[in-house]
Every structure is written in structure tokens, then in C-alpha cells.
Amino acid sequence: MSGDNSFVVVANRLPVDLVTHPDGREEWSPSPGGLVAALSPVLEEHQGCWVGWPGVSDAAPEPFRNEAGVLLHPVKLTEADFEGFYEGFSNATLWPLYHDLIVEPVYNNDWWDAYREVNLKFADEVAEVAAEGATVWVQDYQLQLLPGILRQLRPDLKIGFFLHIPFPSPDLFRQLPWREEIIRGLLGADLIGLHLPSYVENFLNLTRQVSGHTGSHTGQPDELQVSGEPKVREIGAHITAADGRRVGVAAFPISIDLSSVRQPAVEEITQLREKIGSPHTVMLGVDRLDYTKGILQRLLAFEELLESGALDPAEVVLLQIATPSRERIEQYRVARSQVEEAVGRINGRFATIGRPVVHYLHKSVPKSELSVYYATADVMLVTAFKDGMNLVAKEYVALHGDGSGALVLSEFAGASQELDEAYLCNPFDLESLKRAINTAVQALAQNPESAQDRMRELHEQVRTHDVHLWASSFEDCMAGFSGEAVHTPSGDTPGGSSGRVAGKVSRD
Ligand code: ADQ
């Protein structure tokens, strides 16, 4: 079973949306996004294919080519798949576990079965479209079994895997009843990419702990060649799976596509400021409405700063744009109602007629509109309790190349490793959050040159480390990877005889 695509991207979501026209006609339309932009050049060059779920249960378009000639190949999921695989195992088990238990993960056997079944479905589709010897790049936590299944189905493939969320510490990961299966699945890849060196360390330490010895580190941290990162220390190591293959594990911090960032016209910024009452200071939060993003904490810090008089409600406005997300999951409903209650309370206490202090939108907005918000904001608040990277922080910085603005950034967002000139805070500590906001506001008012220097430095980091660098570093690393077996002097393959991690994923 093989197709004719020599480069295949596999992600939970196919970059398409089902659009309903006013006359009721439905149409599948390609949807752009950062990942699509990053991978388009290589997909176009290699007659590529993107395999994913089109976002609607029990429906899928026929495979079709987008404007760039990339084949979009849907995986059809049922409503039951969606509930068990996506809402259940991916987002109520793995998501909270990988984000350091901000809420309690649910361990449910039926969800696990659904996760495995859906990973098998994806594998069948990939096996159908991938050419002999093709490179397959699997994306994210929903598809962690896929590399292992593909390794069995199609040993000819070169397989990469990238995790967009944090990889947790081994002590947390080991809670997972299916931990060995997940590690086995991941180690089916030739190269595993994570955002940060600390996530790489977590993964390497874990593979030492689970299943006894799962593979030897041949790894000096710098053994794997990854293109230079002055802020994020180069790290890469090889571990050896039980079948003797060398598996690379390395850090590739994701970024944004700067060429798609539109600098708004001055009039657009002026108009927005006027619309919200021409405040002296505009603060901004932009997030999926997710309990990991620390939206409530940010609101509480803002409220206390108003209460103490550190911020003047006549002079400051907070814009909070929250994209609806995973709304059928209980914890997300709770997070939303807490946020909305806080918005209501703060406005009730500090707003005047026609002049709210918090403007709250619970919807997705077009990128062009988002750019106006970013460009207008004097202080950007990114206060995640845990975040693999956080692209919002980088998008804000991208729009402030002139040195304007200030970024308050959680030290628990992956982006803080690169953006260390931001006003860093610990979102678990309300005092720290308040201090960082205050410092940013004071710096803008009293020490603008220093604030500008900091923002320019942040901008330079994002400008020189864009998503194209991320994609090309990963591809280069894959290309240089042979995945050959490693033989010890004794002739054995390292990895030991027991507790091996590259075993079989069965279909039952
Ligand atoms: P997310 O958790 O979704 O991504 P983030 O990296 O901030 O988090 O990306 C969100 C994207 O959605 C940004 O591009 C932003 O512009 C957009 N967005 C947010 N709110 C919006 C709104 N109201 N309207 C329109 N667009 C909106 C996961 C991980 C992150 C990791 C990324 C990429 O959780 O840690 O950085 O993947 O790997």
C-alpha cells in the first residue's frame, strides 16, 4: 500500500473549514494558519500531502488540492471518535497531564481505546498516500501512537514527530496508565521534536525510567546537529529503541510567520483607541479560553491594582479577546464562567456609564483585526500557568519593531526562554503578576528608552527566529538522519532485552 506523495504532514486538523453560505450551500474552504504557512514551502516543493480530520464529525470532503497544489486528504471521524479520542483522551487526559495537572486528568479506558482506534485510522490513511521512502511529519499530542503504528505498517518511511505542548516531568507522566504504549508510539519516529531543552530533558529522563532501560543515551547534549539558537541552548541526543534504531530527540522552538504579520495603519490604531474611550494605557490579553492560559489570574491582578489605586480606572482599559475552545468539556465551561464572572464584577466595581474598564470578546477574530489590537496595546499580558511555547507573545512582539509597548510574560510559557527581556512573572503568585504589570506600566511612563531597548531586543529575537527557521531546522535534522541501527561492541543492540520500548501496537 503506497501513494505518490513524498512528503506528508499529519495533524489532528486538516487546514480546511466547512463554510455555510447564506443560501445554505456548504463548501470546504482551505484555512490558513501558522503551521500551514511554515510547512507550505516544503509541501509545495515535494508534491506534498496533508492528512487530517476536517473538523466536522461524520463528514469529509473528497481529497482535494489547495491553491498551492498541496493535496488535502481527510480522515473521517465519527461523533463517538470525536468524543473519546479528541474531547476525552486528548483534551481531558493528556492536555491536563502535560500541563502539570492545572486540573485533574481523567483516566478512562474507553477514551484510551478511542485514542488508539483513531491513531490506527490516521495510520491507514497515511499509509495510503505516502510514497515509498516518503518523509512523514506527525504533529502533536493527539497522534502520539502514530509513529509506532506507521513504523510497523510502513518500515520504509522516514518519520518525524513534533509535540506542540510541553512534555511533562517523568514523575507526572508516569501517572498515565498507558505510559509505555505512548512512549513506544513516540519512539517509532526517527526524530522527536519538542519546543524546549527542558522538555527534551524530561523525555530523555523518562525513557530511562519507564520500562527499565529503554535505550541507551549515546547522547552528549550537543550530539545531534540542530541549527544554532543563542537563547535556547542547542540540545539533541540520540536514544536507541529496542529494535536498534537510533531515535533523535531535540529542541526546536516554534515561532511565527513574520511575512504574514500586517502592520496596521495609524488611523486604525487611533480609531480603536477612541472607540474604547481614549485611555492612557491599553492592556491586552489574547488567548484560547483555556484554563492553562491564566486569564482569571490576570483579571484578578488587574482588579487588585485598580482597588489599590496603582492603576486608575479612568486611565486604563483591559481588552480581553478569548477564542471559544473545547466548550463541551466541563473544565472549560468552569474556566469560562469564572472569567466572565470576574469581568462582570470588575466592570461593576470600576466602570462608569459608557466606559467599561474591561472589554471582553468571546470570539475568534480575523488576523487583520488581531494585528490592530496588538499594535494598539501598550502592555500585553501573557500569563499562562503552563504553555508549550505561546505564539501570542511572539505575535505581539512582531508588531512592535519600533520599540513601543511592553510584554508581561509568564515564566511558565515556553516563549519566556527566548523572550527573557520581557517583564517576567509567576502567574501562581498574584503579587508577582501585579509587580510585573506595574513595572511595565512604570517603565513605559518613566523610563521609555529602557522599555524600547527591551522591546527592540525581543523583536530582533522573533525576527531572526521565525517559523521558517523552525520548519527548516527540523527538516534538515530529519534529512541528515539515517535511523540506522546502532551496534555495541558486543554486537547487541543497546536497549536491553527487557522492557523494550519499540514493541508492537496491536489492533485489538
Ligand atoms: P495554543 O494553545 O492555541 O497553541 P498559542 O501558541 O498562543 O496557543 O497560539 C494561539 C494562536 O491562536 C495564535 O496564533 C493566536 O493569534 C490565535 N488566536 C488566539 N486568540 C484568538 C482570537 N480570539 N481570534 C483569532 N485568533 C486567535 C499550541 C500550544 C502552544 C504553542 C502552539 C504552537 O498550546 O504552547 O505555542 O500550539 O506550537
mmCIF file of C-alpha atoms in Angstrom, residues 31 105 124 231 262 349 413:
data_model
loop_
_atom_site.group_PDB
_atom_site.id
_atom_site.type_symbol
_atom_site.label_atom_id
_atom_site.label_comp_id
_atom_site.label_asym_id
_atom_site.label_seq_id
_atom_site.Cartn_x
_atom_site.Cartn_y
_atom_site.Cartn_z
ATOM 1 C CA SER A 31 -7.998 27.735 6.184
ATOM 2 C CA PRO A 105 -6.625 14.448 34.310
ATOM 3 C CA ASP A 124 -4.238 3.687 7.358
ATOM 4 C CA LYS A 231 18.886 31.859 23.600
ATOM 5 C CA ARG A 262 0.311 43.070 8.776
ATOM 6 C CA ARG A 349 -16.914 47.962 40.553
ATOM 7 C CA ALA A 413 5.333 29.917 28.958
#
